[in-house]
Amino acid sequence: LVLEYIIGTASVARAFSSYLDTMTGNVMADTLKEIMPIRVSFLSSYPDFLSLGIVLVLTALLAWGVRESALMNNIFTAFNLLTVITVIIAGLFKVNASNWSIPKSAIPKDVRGGEGGFLPFGISGVMAGAAKCFFGFVGFDCVATTGEEAKILKGIYP
């Protein structure tokens, strides 16, 4: 369970750092690759201090206390719901049924774009996407284990 949280937190922090770096024109990646390159094939090409900072801030937040962590969790959950609702509403105005499938003729020869049709990447593509979506559900089991480990349930749960 702890390993699940460690891997999940590190993955999300790394992804957030990459997105932020991409939005700023890869300034962080380019600078750190030049100053502190890592030349090991199975590691990143540079140390990601932003990811480390994100993990340390989240660790401090959790160490601060359950009540404060619950407040931050509620804020982030509200932000996630707002994001999903925004995407759904924006998608309602821009929906195009022809985007639900890829004609095989539209896939360039030099691009690995699947087989065309409704499920162009097959079951393996669905499984790869499901593995990425898995992190959206990591943490819900924490509620059950916290309730099991609590000494005074009435003081924690309403």
Short mmCIF file of C-alpha atoms in Angstrom, two decimals:
data_model
loop_
_atom_site.label_atom_id
_atom_site.label_comp_id
_atom_site.label_asym_id
_atom_site.label_seq_id
_atom_site.Cartn_x
_atom_site.Cartn_y
_atom_site.Cartn_z
CA LEU A 1 0.00 0.00 0.00
CA VAL A 2 2.80 2.42 0.87
CA LEU A 3 4.68 1.51 -2.32
CA GLU A 4 1.51 2.25 -4.30
CA TYR A 5 1.36 5.73 -2.81
CA ILE A 6 5.08 6.38 -3.32
CA ILE A 7 4.98 5.39 -6.99
CA GLY A 8 1.72 7.24 -7.57
CA THR A 9 2.93 10.45 -5.94
CA ALA A 10 6.25 10.38 -7.79
CA SER A 11 4.53 9.74 -11.13
CA VAL A 12 2.01 12.53 -10.70
CA ALA A 13 4.67 14.98 -9.49
CA ARG A 14 6.90 14.13 -12.47
CA ALA A 15 3.99 14.56 -14.91
CA PHE A 16 3.01 17.90 -13.35
CA SER A 17 6.61 19.08 -13.53
CA SER A 18 6.83 18.05 -17.20
CA TYR A 19 3.59 19.86 -18.07
CA LEU A 20 4.71 23.02 -16.29
CA ASP A 21 8.13 22.86 -17.96
CA THR A 22 6.53 22.39 -21.38
CA MET A 23 4.30 25.43 -20.83
CA THR A 24 7.38 27.53 -20.02
CA GLY A 25 9.26 26.45 -23.14
CA ASN A 26 11.35 23.66 -21.56
CA VAL A 27 13.51 26.18 -19.70
CA MET A 28 13.99 23.91 -16.68
CA ALA A 29 14.79 20.79 -18.71
CA ASP A 30 17.22 22.55 -21.04
CA THR A 31 19.03 24.31 -18.20
CA LEU A 32 19.35 21.23 -15.99
CA LYS A 33 20.43 19.03 -18.91
CA GLU A 34 23.24 21.47 -19.54
CA ILE A 35 24.28 22.00 -15.91
CA MET A 36 23.59 18.58 -14.33
CA PRO A 37 23.12 15.90 -17.01
CA ILE A 38 22.43 12.33 -15.96
CA ARG A 39 23.75 9.81 -18.45
CA VAL A 40 22.11 6.63 -17.21
CA SER A 41 19.76 4.94 -19.67
CA PHE A 42 16.99 4.01 -17.22
CA LEU A 43 16.91 7.40 -15.44
CA SER A 44 15.74 10.83 -16.47
CA SER A 45 18.24 12.91 -18.40
CA TYR A 46 18.29 15.57 -15.64
CA PRO A 47 17.40 15.85 -11.93
CA ASP A 48 13.85 17.12 -11.53
CA PHE A 49 13.94 19.41 -8.52
CA LEU A 50 10.41 20.67 -9.13
CA SER A 51 9.04 17.13 -8.75
CA LEU A 52 11.07 16.72 -5.57
CA GLY A 53 9.66 19.98 -4.26
CA ILE A 54 6.09 18.90 -5.04
CA VAL A 55 6.59 15.61 -3.20
CA LEU A 56 8.17 17.37 -0.20
CA VAL A 57 5.33 19.92 0.00
CA LEU A 58 2.71 17.16 -0.15
CA THR A 59 4.60 15.16 2.48
CA ALA A 60 4.73 18.19 4.79
CA LEU A 61 1.03 18.81 4.21
CA LEU A 62 0.20 15.24 5.19
CA ALA A 63 2.49 15.38 8.21
CA TRP A 64 0.81 18.61 9.29
CA GLY A 65 -2.38 16.81 10.20
CA VAL A 66 -5.40 14.90 8.99
CA ARG A 67 -7.82 17.81 9.35
CA GLU A 68 -5.70 20.18 7.28
CA SER A 69 -5.01 17.43 4.75
CA ALA A 70 -8.73 16.76 4.47
CA LEU A 71 -9.34 20.45 3.78
CA MET A 72 -6.71 20.47 1.02
CA ASN A 73 -8.13 17.22 -0.35
CA ASN A 74 -11.58 18.83 -0.52
CA ILE A 75 -10.15 21.88 -2.31
CA PHE A 76 -8.31 19.72 -4.87
CA THR A 77 -11.39 17.53 -5.37
CA ALA A 78 -13.52 20.62 -6.03
CA PHE A 79 -10.89 21.84 -8.51
CA ASN A 80 -10.92 18.42 -10.25
CA LEU A 81 -14.71 18.43 -10.47
CA LEU A 82 -14.67 21.97 -11.85
CA THR A 83 -12.13 20.90 -14.46
CA VAL A 84 -14.20 17.87 -15.52
CA ILE A 85 -17.39 19.96 -15.73
CA THR A 86 -15.57 22.59 -17.80
CA VAL A 87 -14.29 19.95 -20.23
CA ILE A 88 -17.76 18.39 -20.54
CA ILE A 89 -19.46 21.74 -21.17
CA ALA A 90 -16.80 22.83 -23.67
CA GLY A 91 -17.05 19.44 -25.36
CA LEU A 92 -20.81 19.73 -25.80
CA PHE A 93 -20.34 22.70 -28.11
CA LYS A 94 -17.47 21.21 -30.11
CA VAL A 95 -18.61 17.59 -30.47
CA ASN A 96 -18.05 16.04 -33.87
CA ALA A 97 -19.15 12.43 -34.41
CA SER A 98 -16.55 11.91 -37.13
CA ASN A 99 -13.83 12.15 -34.46
CA TRP A 100 -14.98 8.87 -32.90
CA SER A 101 -13.14 6.83 -35.51
CA ILE A 102 -9.99 7.18 -37.57
CA PRO A 103 -10.19 6.23 -41.24
CA LYS A 104 -7.24 4.01 -42.12
CA SER A 105 -6.45 6.26 -45.08
CA ALA A 106 -5.99 9.23 -42.70
CA ILE A 107 -3.12 7.56 -40.83
CA PRO A 108 0.28 8.50 -42.31
CA LYS A 109 2.42 5.53 -43.34
CA ASP A 110 5.35 6.51 -41.10
CA VAL A 111 3.20 6.95 -37.95
CA ARG A 112 2.17 4.11 -35.66
CA GLY A 113 -1.48 5.16 -35.44
CA GLY A 114 -3.32 1.91 -34.97
CA GLU A 115 -5.55 0.12 -37.45
CA GLY A 116 -8.21 2.79 -37.94
CA GLY A 117 -11.89 2.46 -37.05
CA PHE A 118 -13.50 2.89 -33.64
CA LEU A 119 -10.83 1.15 -31.54
CA PRO A 120 -7.68 1.93 -33.54
CA PHE A 121 -5.17 0.72 -30.95
CA GLY A 122 -7.11 -2.40 -29.96
CA ILE A 123 -7.36 -3.86 -26.48
CA SER A 124 -3.71 -3.08 -25.74
CA GLY A 125 -4.46 0.62 -26.29
CA VAL A 126 -7.42 0.41 -23.93
CA MET A 127 -5.25 -1.31 -21.30
CA ALA A 128 -2.51 1.32 -21.67
CA GLY A 129 -5.08 4.09 -21.19
CA ALA A 130 -6.65 2.28 -18.24
CA ALA A 131 -3.24 1.99 -16.57
CA LYS A 132 -2.81 5.75 -16.85
CA CYS A 133 -6.31 6.38 -15.49
CA PHE A 134 -5.60 4.06 -12.55
CA PHE A 135 -3.89 6.89 -10.67
CA GLY A 136 -7.19 8.76 -10.57
CA PHE A 137 -8.50 6.13 -8.16
CA VAL A 138 -5.41 5.60 -6.03
CA GLY A 139 -6.12 6.79 -2.53
CA PHE A 140 -9.76 5.83 -2.09
CA ASP A 141 -8.67 2.74 -0.17
CA CYS A 142 -6.95 5.09 2.28
CA VAL A 143 -10.35 6.08 3.70
CA ALA A 144 -11.07 2.48 4.65
CA THR A 145 -7.67 1.90 6.23
CA THR A 146 -7.82 5.22 8.12
CA GLY A 147 -11.21 4.31 9.54
CA GLU A 148 -9.88 0.92 10.56
CA GLU A 149 -6.84 2.40 12.31
CA ALA A 150 -8.64 5.25 14.08
CA LYS A 151 -9.13 4.97 17.82
CA ILE A 152 -12.00 7.45 18.21
CA LEU A 153 -14.16 7.21 15.10
CA LYS A 154 -16.76 9.71 16.31
CA GLY A 155 -14.15 12.46 16.49
CA ILE A 156 -12.91 11.82 12.96
CA TYR A 157 -16.01 10.96 10.92
CA PRO A 158 -19.26 12.92 11.16
#
